[in-house]
Amino acid sequence: MLVALVRDPSTAPLNQRQRALVAYALKITKAPQSVREDDIVALREVGLSDSAIHDAASITAYFNFVNRVASGLGVELEQQ
Protein backbone atom coordinates (compact mmCIF):
# COMPACT_ATOMS: atom_id res chain seq x y z
CA MET A 1 0.00 0.00 0.00
CA LEU A 2 2.87 2.39 0.76
CA VAL A 3 4.23 2.18 -2.78
CA ALA A 4 0.75 2.87 -4.19
CA LEU A 5 0.35 5.80 -1.81
CA VAL A 6 3.66 7.34 -2.83
CA ARG A 7 2.97 6.72 -6.51
CA ASP A 8 -0.53 8.23 -6.56
CA PRO A 9 -2.48 8.92 -3.36
CA SER A 10 -5.73 9.28 -5.30
CA THR A 11 -5.64 5.64 -6.44
CA ALA A 12 -4.04 4.03 -3.38
CA PRO A 13 -6.16 1.36 -1.64
CA LEU A 14 -7.24 3.47 1.33
CA ASN A 15 -10.39 3.42 3.41
CA GLN A 16 -12.50 6.57 3.69
CA ARG A 17 -10.82 7.74 6.91
CA GLN A 18 -7.29 7.21 5.55
CA ARG A 19 -8.20 8.97 2.31
CA ALA A 20 -9.50 11.99 4.25
CA LEU A 21 -6.32 12.15 6.36
CA VAL A 22 -4.07 11.90 3.30
CA ALA A 23 -6.04 14.62 1.50
CA TYR A 24 -5.75 16.88 4.56
CA ALA A 25 -2.01 16.23 4.95
CA LEU A 26 -1.40 16.93 1.27
CA LYS A 27 -3.39 20.16 1.49
CA ILE A 28 -1.43 21.32 4.56
CA THR A 29 1.78 20.45 2.73
CA LYS A 30 1.02 21.99 -0.66
CA ALA A 31 -1.30 24.90 0.14
CA PRO A 32 -1.78 25.42 3.89
CA GLN A 33 -3.42 28.79 3.31
CA SER A 34 -6.26 27.04 1.49
CA VAL A 35 -7.41 24.94 4.46
CA ARG A 36 -10.98 25.85 5.39
CA GLU A 37 -13.60 24.76 7.90
CA ASP A 38 -14.97 22.33 5.28
CA ASP A 39 -11.67 20.42 5.45
CA ILE A 40 -12.07 20.01 9.20
CA VAL A 41 -15.71 19.01 8.83
CA ALA A 42 -14.70 16.31 6.33
CA LEU A 43 -12.32 14.84 8.91
CA ARG A 44 -14.97 14.91 11.61
CA GLU A 45 -17.40 13.16 9.25
CA VAL A 46 -15.05 10.18 8.96
CA GLY A 47 -14.88 9.90 12.73
CA LEU A 48 -11.87 11.95 13.74
CA SER A 49 -12.03 13.89 16.98
CA ASP A 50 -10.74 17.44 17.25
CA SER A 51 -7.76 16.04 19.17
CA ALA A 52 -6.97 13.61 16.33
CA ILE A 53 -7.30 16.41 13.77
CA HIS A 54 -4.91 18.54 15.82
CA ASP A 55 -2.46 15.62 15.93
CA ALA A 56 -2.69 15.16 12.16
CA ALA A 57 -2.05 18.86 11.55
CA SER A 58 0.84 18.96 14.02
CA ILE A 59 2.54 15.83 12.72
CA THR A 60 2.20 16.96 9.11
CA ALA A 61 3.50 20.45 9.91
CA TYR A 62 6.43 19.08 11.91
CA PHE A 63 7.39 16.62 9.17
CA ASN A 64 7.29 19.44 6.61
CA PHE A 65 9.31 21.72 8.89
CA VAL A 66 12.06 19.16 9.50
CA ASN A 67 12.31 18.29 5.82
CA ARG A 68 12.54 21.93 4.80
CA VAL A 69 15.24 22.66 7.39
CA ALA A 70 17.21 19.61 6.26
CA SER A 71 16.82 20.55 2.60
CA GLY A 72 17.73 24.18 3.31
CA LEU A 73 20.93 23.07 5.03
CA GLY A 74 21.84 20.61 2.30
CA VAL A 75 21.53 17.57 4.58
CA GLU A 76 21.79 14.36 2.59
CA LEU A 77 19.94 11.18 3.48
CA GLU A 78 21.98 8.36 4.94
CA GLN A 79 22.34 5.29 2.77
CA GLN A 80 20.72 2.22 4.31
MMTF fields as JSON, N, C-alpha, C and O atoms, coordinates in Angstrom:
{
  "mmtfVersion": "1.0.0",
  "mmtfProducer": "UNKNOWN",
  "numBonds": 319,
  "numAtoms": 320,
  "numGroups": 80,
  "numChains": 1,
  "numModels": 1,
  "chainsPerModel": [1],
  "groupsPerChain": [80],
  "chainIdList": ["A"],
  "bondAtomList": [4, 2, 8, 6, 12, 10, 16, 14, 20, 18, 24, 22, 28, 26, 32, 30, 36, 34, 40, 38, 44, 42, 48, 46, 52, 50, 56, 54, 60, 58, 64, 62, 68, 66, 72, 70, 76, 74, 80, 78, 84, 82, 88, 86, 92, 90, 96, 94, 100, 98, 104, 102, 108, 106, 112, 110, 116, 114, 120, 118, 124, 122, 128, 126, 132, 130, 136, 134, 140, 138, 144, 142, 148, 146, 152, 150, 156, 154, 160, 158, 164, 162, 168, 166, 172, 170, 176, 174, 180, 178, 184, 182, 188, 186, 192, 190, 196, 194, 200, 198, 204, 202, 208, 206, 212, 210, 216, 214, 220, 218, 224, 222, 228, 226, 232, 230, 236, 234, 240, 238, 244, 242, 248, 246, 252, 250, 256, 254, 260, 258, 264, 262, 268, 266, 272, 270, 276, 274, 280, 278, 284, 282, 288, 286, 292, 290, 296, 294, 300, 298, 304, 302, 308, 306, 312, 310, 316, 314],
  "bondOrderList": [1, 1, 1, 1, 1, 1, 1, 1, 1, 1, 1, 1, 1, 1, 1, 1, 1, 1, 1, 1, 1, 1, 1, 1, 1, 1, 1, 1, 1, 1, 1, 1, 1, 1, 1, 1, 1, 1, 1, 1, 1, 1, 1, 1, 1, 1, 1, 1, 1, 1, 1, 1, 1, 1, 1, 1, 1, 1, 1, 1, 1, 1, 1, 1, 1, 1, 1, 1, 1, 1, 1, 1, 1, 1, 1, 1, 1, 1, 1],
  "groupList": [{"groupName": "MET", "atomNameList": ["N", "CA", "C", "O"], "elementList": ["N", "C", "C", "O"], "formalChargeList": [0, 0, 0, 0], "bondAtomList": [1, 0, 2, 1, 3, 2], "bondOrderList": [1, 1, 2], "singleLetterCode": "M", "chemCompType": "L-PEPTIDE LINKING"}, {"groupName": "LEU", "atomNameList": ["N", "CA", "C", "O"], "elementList": ["N", "C", "C", "O"], "formalChargeList": [0, 0, 0, 0], "bondAtomList": [1, 0, 2, 1, 3, 2], "bondOrderList": [1, 1, 2], "singleLetterCode": "L", "chemCompType": "L-PEPTIDE LINKING"}, {"groupName": "VAL", "atomNameList": ["N", "CA", "C", "O"], "elementList": ["N", "C", "C", "O"], "formalChargeList": [0, 0, 0, 0], "bondAtomList": [1, 0, 2, 1, 3, 2], "bondOrderList": [1, 1, 2], "singleLetterCode": "V", "chemCompType": "L-PEPTIDE LINKING"}, {"groupName": "ALA", "atomNameList": ["N", "CA", "C", "O"], "elementList": ["N", "C", "C", "O"], "formalChargeList": [0, 0, 0, 0], "bondAtomList": [1, 0, 2, 1, 3, 2], "bondOrderList": [1, 1, 2], "singleLetterCode": "A", "chemCompType": "L-PEPTIDE LINKING"}, {"groupName": "ARG", "atomNameList": ["N", "CA", "C", "O"], "elementList": ["N", "C", "C", "O"], "formalChargeList": [0, 0, 0, 0], "bondAtomList": [1, 0, 2, 1, 3, 2], "bondOrderList": [1, 1, 2], "singleLetterCode": "R", "chemCompType": "L-PEPTIDE LINKING"}, {"groupName": "ASP", "atomNameList": ["N", "CA", "C", "O"], "elementList": ["N", "C", "C", "O"], "formalChargeList": [0, 0, 0, 0], "bondAtomList": [1, 0, 2, 1, 3, 2], "bondOrderList": [1, 1, 2], "singleLetterCode": "D", "chemCompType": "L-PEPTIDE LINKING"}, {"groupName": "PRO", "atomNameList": ["N", "CA", "C", "O"], "elementList": ["N", "C", "C", "O"], "formalChargeList": [0, 0, 0, 0], "bondAtomList": [1, 0, 2, 1, 3, 2], "bondOrderList": [1, 1, 2], "singleLetterCode": "P", "chemCompType": "L-PEPTIDE LINKING"}, {"groupName": "SER", "atomNameList": ["N", "CA", "C", "O"], "elementList": ["N", "C", "C", "O"], "formalChargeList": [0, 0, 0, 0], "bondAtomList": [1, 0, 2, 1, 3, 2], "bondOrderList": [1, 1, 2], "singleLetterCode": "S", "chemCompType": "L-PEPTIDE LINKING"}, {"groupName": "THR", "atomNameList": ["N", "CA", "C", "O"], "elementList": ["N", "C", "C", "O"], "formalChargeList": [0, 0, 0, 0], "bondAtomList": [1, 0, 2, 1, 3, 2], "bondOrderList": [1, 1, 2], "singleLetterCode": "T", "chemCompType": "L-PEPTIDE LINKING"}, {"groupName": "ASN", "atomNameList": ["N", "CA", "C", "O"], "elementList": ["N", "C", "C", "O"], "formalChargeList": [0, 0, 0, 0], "bondAtomList": [1, 0, 2, 1, 3, 2], "bondOrderList": [1, 1, 2], "singleLetterCode": "N", "chemCompType": "L-PEPTIDE LINKING"}, {"groupName": "GLN", "atomNameList": ["N", "CA", "C", "O"], "elementList": ["N", "C", "C", "O"], "formalChargeList": [0, 0, 0, 0], "bondAtomList": [1, 0, 2, 1, 3, 2], "bondOrderList": [1, 1, 2], "singleLetterCode": "Q", "chemCompType": "L-PEPTIDE LINKING"}, {"groupName": "TYR", "atomNameList": ["N", "CA", "C", "O"], "elementList": ["N", "C", "C", "O"], "formalChargeList": [0, 0, 0, 0], "bondAtomList": [1, 0, 2, 1, 3, 2], "bondOrderList": [1, 1, 2], "singleLetterCode": "Y", "chemCompType": "L-PEPTIDE LINKING"}, {"groupName": "LYS", "atomNameList": ["N", "CA", "C", "O"], "elementList": ["N", "C", "C", "O"], "formalChargeList": [0, 0, 0, 0], "bondAtomList": [1, 0, 2, 1, 3, 2], "bondOrderList": [1, 1, 2], "singleLetterCode": "K", "chemCompType": "L-PEPTIDE LINKING"}, {"groupName": "ILE", "atomNameList": ["N", "CA", "C", "O"], "elementList": ["N", "C", "C", "O"], "formalChargeList": [0, 0, 0, 0], "bondAtomList": [1, 0, 2, 1, 3, 2], "bondOrderList": [1, 1, 2], "singleLetterCode": "I", "chemCompType": "L-PEPTIDE LINKING"}, {"groupName": "GLU", "atomNameList": ["N", "CA", "C", "O"], "elementList": ["N", "C", "C", "O"], "formalChargeList": [0, 0, 0, 0], "bondAtomList": [1, 0, 2, 1, 3, 2], "bondOrderList": [1, 1, 2], "singleLetterCode": "E", "chemCompType": "L-PEPTIDE LINKING"}, {"groupName": "GLY", "atomNameList": ["N", "CA", "C", "O"], "elementList": ["N", "C", "C", "O"], "formalChargeList": [0, 0, 0, 0], "bondAtomList": [1, 0, 2, 1, 3, 2], "bondOrderList": [1, 1, 2], "singleLetterCode": "G", "chemCompType": "PEPTIDE LINKING"}, {"groupName": "HIS", "atomNameList": ["N", "CA", "C", "O"], "elementList": ["N", "C", "C", "O"], "formalChargeList": [0, 0, 0, 0], "bondAtomList": [1, 0, 2, 1, 3, 2], "bondOrderList": [1, 1, 2], "singleLetterCode": "H", "chemCompType": "L-PEPTIDE LINKING"}, {"groupName": "PHE", "atomNameList": ["N", "CA", "C", "O"], "elementList": ["N", "C", "C", "O"], "formalChargeList": [0, 0, 0, 0], "bondAtomList": [1, 0, 2, 1, 3, 2], "bondOrderList": [1, 1, 2], "singleLetterCode": "F", "chemCompType": "L-PEPTIDE LINKING"}],
  "groupTypeList": [0, 1, 2, 3, 1, 2, 4, 5, 6, 7, 8, 3, 6, 1, 9, 10, 4, 10, 4, 3, 1, 2, 3, 11, 3, 1, 12, 13, 8, 12, 3, 6, 10, 7, 2, 4, 14, 5, 5, 13, 2, 3, 1, 4, 14, 2, 15, 1, 7, 5, 7, 3, 13, 16, 5, 3, 3, 7, 13, 8, 3, 11, 17, 9, 17, 2, 9, 4, 2, 3, 7, 15, 1, 15, 2, 14, 1, 14, 10, 10],
  "groupIdList": [1, 2, 3, 4, 5, 6, 7, 8, 9, 10, 11, 12, 13, 14, 15, 16, 17, 18, 19, 20, 21, 22, 23, 24, 25, 26, 27, 28, 29, 30, 31, 32, 33, 34, 35, 36, 37, 38, 39, 40, 41, 42, 43, 44, 45, 46, 47, 48, 49, 50, 51, 52, 53, 54, 55, 56, 57, 58, 59, 60, 61, 62, 63, 64, 65, 66, 67, 68, 69, 70, 71, 72, 73, 74, 75, 76, 77, 78, 79, 80],
  "secStructList": [7, 2, 2, 2, 2, 2, 2, 7, 6, 6, 6, 1, 7, 7, 7, 2, 2, 2, 2, 2, 2, 2, 2, 2, 2, 2, 2, 2, 2, 2, 7, 4, 4, 4, 7, 7, 2, 2, 2, 2, 2, 2, 2, 2, 2, 6, 6, 7, 7, 2, 2, 2, 2, 2, 2, 2, 2, 2, 2, 2, 2, 2, 2, 2, 2, 2, 2, 2, 2, 2, 2, 2, 6, 6, 7, 7, 7, 7, 7, 7],
  "xCoordList": [0.815, 0.0, 0.867, 0.503, 1.998, 2.867, 3.358, 3.372, 3.755, 4.226, 3.107, 3.338, 1.898, 0.755, 0.449, 0.082, 0.598, 0.345, 1.357, 0.993, 2.612, 3.656, 3.468, 3.619, 3.143, 2.967, 1.812, 1.977, 0.648, -0.528, -1.551, -2.319, -1.562, -2.481, -3.946, -4.729, -4.317, -5.73, -6.187, -7.387, -5.257, -5.64, -5.161, -5.373, -4.525, -4.04, -5.232, -6.288, -5.059, -6.156, -6.341, -5.861, -7.036, -7.244, -8.725, -9.59, -9.003, -10.393, -10.75, -9.896, -12.011, -12.497, -11.756, -11.42, -11.507, -10.816, -9.376, -8.914, -8.673, -7.289, -7.225, -6.343, -8.178, -8.204, -8.397, -7.759, -9.267, -9.504, -8.248, -7.906, -7.561, -6.321, -5.236, -4.54, -5.09, -4.074, -4.392, -3.498, -5.648, -6.037, -5.733, -5.246, -6.019, -5.748, -4.247, -3.806, -3.47, -2.011, -1.421, -0.537, -1.899, -1.403, -1.774, -0.979, -2.974, -3.391, -2.551, -2.144, -2.292, -1.433, -0.032, 0.6, 0.438, 1.78, 1.888, 2.833, 0.923, 1.02, 0.427, 0.931, -0.631, -1.301, -1.973, -3.201, -1.192, -1.784, -2.758, -3.698, -2.532, -3.415, -4.81, -5.738, -4.961, -6.261, -7.131, -8.266, -6.619, -7.406, -8.569, -8.393, -9.757, -10.982, -11.737, -11.374, -12.764, -13.601, -14.145, -14.274, -14.462, -14.966, -13.974, -14.379, -12.694, -11.675, -11.731, -11.567, -11.961, -12.069, -13.352, -13.359, -14.425, -15.709, -15.585, -16.127, -14.881, -14.699, -13.98, -14.299, -13.026, -12.318, -13.226, -13.189, -14.017, -14.975, -15.989, -16.395, -16.395, -17.399, -16.901, -17.705, -15.592, -15.05, -14.643, -13.973, -15.054, -14.879, -13.698, -13.412, -13.01, -11.867, -12.317, -13.152, -11.753, -12.031, -11.2, -10.276, -11.533, -10.744, -9.3, -8.373, -9.11, -7.761, -6.981, -5.801, -7.624, -6.965, -6.654, -5.622, -7.535, -7.295, -6.111, -5.264, -6.053, -4.914, -3.623, -2.617, -3.646, -2.463, -2.038, -0.852, -3.005, -2.693, -2.054, -1.077, -2.604, -2.046, -0.649, 0.252, -0.463, 0.836, 1.906, 3.024, 1.573, 2.544, 2.924, 4.098, 1.922, 2.201, 3.066, 4.031, 2.724, 3.5, 4.928, 5.873, 5.089, 6.432, 7.27, 8.436, 6.68, 7.391, 7.838, 8.977, 6.937, 7.285, 8.388, 9.31, 8.296, 9.311, 10.694, 11.663, 10.773, 12.058, 12.64, 13.84, 11.812, 12.307, 12.798, 13.798, 12.111, 12.537, 13.837, 14.696, 13.985, 15.236, 16.383, 17.439, 16.171, 17.215, 17.562, 18.738, 16.564, 16.824, 17.537, 18.463, 17.116, 17.729, 19.181, 19.954, 19.542, 20.929, 21.758, 22.939, 21.129, 21.843, 22.123, 23.046, 21.34, 21.527, 21.162, 20.109, 22.04, 21.793, 21.326, 21.762, 20.437, 19.942, 21.041, 21.9, 21.006, 21.975, 21.588, 20.407, 22.577, 22.34, 22.053, 22.753, 21.044, 20.721, 21.071, 20.867],
  "yCoordList": [-1.186, 0.0, 1.261, 2.262, 1.219, 2.393, 2.815, 4.004, 1.859, 2.177, 2.839, 3.832, 2.295, 2.872, 4.279, 5.158, 4.488, 5.801, 6.828, 7.956, 6.439, 7.343, 7.616, 8.75, 6.584, 6.716, 7.661, 8.593, 7.406, 8.229, 8.078, 7.116, 9.022, 8.92, 8.774, 8.164, 9.325, 9.281, 7.886, 7.611, 7.0, 5.643, 4.575, 3.384, 4.988, 4.03, 3.354, 3.966, 2.097, 1.358, 1.794, 1.134, 2.901, 3.466, 3.423, 3.494, 3.306, 3.42, 4.911, 5.777, 5.184, 6.571, 7.467, 8.607, 6.958, 7.735, 8.032, 9.165, 7.029, 7.208, 8.197, 9.054, 8.065, 8.967, 10.418, 11.323, 10.642, 11.994, 12.543, 13.711, 11.711, 12.151, 12.484, 13.49, 11.642, 11.899, 13.191, 13.997, 13.389, 14.622, 15.849, 16.86, 15.758, 16.875, 17.133, 18.28, 16.076, 16.227, 16.824, 17.679, 16.382, 16.935, 18.416, 19.223, 18.76, 20.156, 21.037, 22.132, 20.564, 21.315, 21.473, 22.518, 20.441, 20.454, 21.37, 22.151, 21.272, 21.986, 23.394, 24.291, 23.59, 24.897, 25.133, 25.172, 25.29, 25.42, 26.595, 26.543, 27.633, 28.795, 28.497, 29.277, 27.375, 27.04, 26.165, 25.852, 25.769, 24.94, 25.771, 26.899, 25.18, 25.853, 24.959, 23.801, 25.501, 24.757, 23.475, 22.455, 23.519, 22.326, 21.16, 19.999, 21.47, 20.423, 19.749, 18.535, 20.539, 20.009, 19.202, 18.131, 19.719, 19.011, 17.645, 16.658, 17.584, 16.307, 15.295, 14.107, 15.742, 14.837, 14.384, 13.223, 15.28, 14.905, 13.896, 12.985, 14.057, 13.164, 11.73, 10.801, 11.545, 10.177, 9.667, 8.641, 10.392, 9.896, 10.421, 9.919, 11.416, 11.954, 12.998, 13.855, 12.904, 13.892, 15.142, 15.119, 16.218, 17.437, 17.199, 17.762, 16.374, 16.045, 15.295, 15.571, 14.364, 13.608, 14.518, 14.363, 15.451, 16.407, 17.303, 17.583, 17.743, 18.54, 17.74, 18.27, 16.477, 15.617, 15.497, 15.592, 15.289, 15.155, 16.431, 16.374, 17.576, 18.855, 19.06, 19.494, 18.755, 18.958, 18.039, 18.478, 16.786, 15.826, 16.202, 16.165, 16.564, 16.963, 18.213, 18.278, 19.202, 20.446, 20.198, 20.754, 19.373, 19.079, 18.349, 18.684, 17.356, 16.619, 17.573, 17.504, 18.461, 19.441, 20.381, 20.692, 20.831, 21.715, 21.063, 21.649, 19.856, 19.155, 18.915, 19.094, 18.519, 18.287, 19.573, 19.56, 20.664, 21.933, 22.439, 22.974, 22.277, 22.664, 21.812, 22.338, 20.503, 19.609, 19.96, 20.021, 20.185, 20.549, 21.884, 22.041, 22.852, 24.178, 24.18, 25.069, 23.177, 23.069, 22.1, 21.878, 21.531, 20.614, 19.258, 18.563, 18.87, 17.572, 16.468, 16.508, 15.497, 14.364, 13.173, 12.974, 12.38, 11.183, 10.164, 10.027, 9.443, 8.358, 7.173, 6.886, 6.507, 5.287, 4.144, 3.982, 3.352, 2.221, 0.917, -0.137],
  "zCoordList": [0.0, 0.0, 0.0, -0.618, 0.683, 0.765, -0.618, -0.937, -1.426, -2.781, -3.575, -4.266, -3.48, -4.194, -3.686, -4.466, -2.398, -1.807, -2.301, -2.634, -2.347, -2.834, -4.321, -4.777, -5.062, -6.511, -6.862, -7.649, -6.267, -6.563, -5.434, -5.416, -4.496, -3.357, -3.753, -3.025, -4.893, -5.296, -5.697, -5.694, -6.041, -6.439, -5.455, -5.683, -4.379, -3.377, -2.692, -2.533, -2.291, -1.638, -0.181, 0.742, 0.008, 1.334, 1.692, 0.82, 2.988, 3.406, 3.463, 3.267, 3.73, 3.693, 4.69, 4.371, 5.871, 6.907, 6.497, 6.629, 6.005, 5.554, 4.398, 4.344, 3.469, 2.311, 2.762, 2.224, 3.737, 4.249, 4.921, 4.736, 5.696, 6.355, 5.344, 5.483, 4.328, 3.299, 2.552, 2.297, 2.203, 1.496, 2.349, 1.841, 3.64, 4.558, 4.672, 4.605, 4.842, 4.954, 3.677, 3.741, 2.54, 1.272, 1.151, 0.671, 1.584, 1.493, 2.415, 2.027, 3.633, 4.556, 3.964, 4.117, 3.299, 2.729, 1.513, 1.399, 0.611, -0.661, -0.634, -1.31, 0.138, 0.141, 1.491, 1.569, 2.547, 3.889, 4.019, 4.813, 3.251, 3.314, 2.772, 2.985, 2.075, 1.489, 2.391, 2.032, 3.548, 4.465, 5.007, 5.469, 4.937, 5.386, 6.371, 6.58, 6.955, 7.9, 7.258, 7.934, 5.975, 5.278, 5.354, 5.419, 5.345, 5.45, 6.819, 6.933, 7.835, 9.201, 9.344, 9.951, 8.785, 8.829, 8.155, 8.652, 7.037, 6.331, 7.214, 7.174, 8.001, 8.91, 10.054, 10.462, 10.553, 11.613, 11.087, 11.808, 9.835, 9.245, 9.087, 9.005, 9.044, 8.964, 10.344, 10.463, 11.388, 12.734, 13.523, 14.61, 13.003, 13.742, 14.761, 14.473, 15.938, 16.984, 16.711, 15.898, 17.39, 17.25, 17.687, 17.105, 18.703, 19.167, 18.081, 17.865, 17.41, 16.331, 15.142, 14.489, 14.868, 13.771, 14.126, 13.278, 15.359, 15.822, 15.671, 15.2, 16.066, 15.931, 14.474, 14.159, 13.588, 12.157, 11.62, 10.874, 12.0, 11.548, 12.111, 11.394, 13.379, 14.024, 13.45, 13.181, 13.264, 12.722, 11.297, 10.928, 10.498, 9.113, 9.069, 8.307, 9.879, 9.906, 10.379, 9.82, 11.398, 11.911, 10.867, 10.658, 10.213, 9.171, 8.061, 7.597, 7.641, 6.605, 7.082, 6.328, 8.322, 8.887, 8.88, 8.397, 9.416, 9.501, 8.112, 7.903, 7.177, 5.819, 5.159, 4.442, 5.394, 4.801, 5.434, 4.733, 6.737, 7.395, 6.844, 6.492, 6.772, 6.262, 4.816, 4.456, 4.005, 2.603, 2.513, 1.717, 3.322, 3.314, 3.768, 3.41, 4.558, 5.03, 4.188, 4.459, 3.173, 2.295, 2.922, 2.498, 3.926, 4.58, 3.592, 2.956, 3.476, 2.586, 3.395, 4.529, 2.812, 3.482, 3.622, 2.75, 4.738, 4.942, 4.058, 3.866, 3.538, 2.772, 3.718, 4.717, 3.429, 4.312, 3.679, 4.282]
}
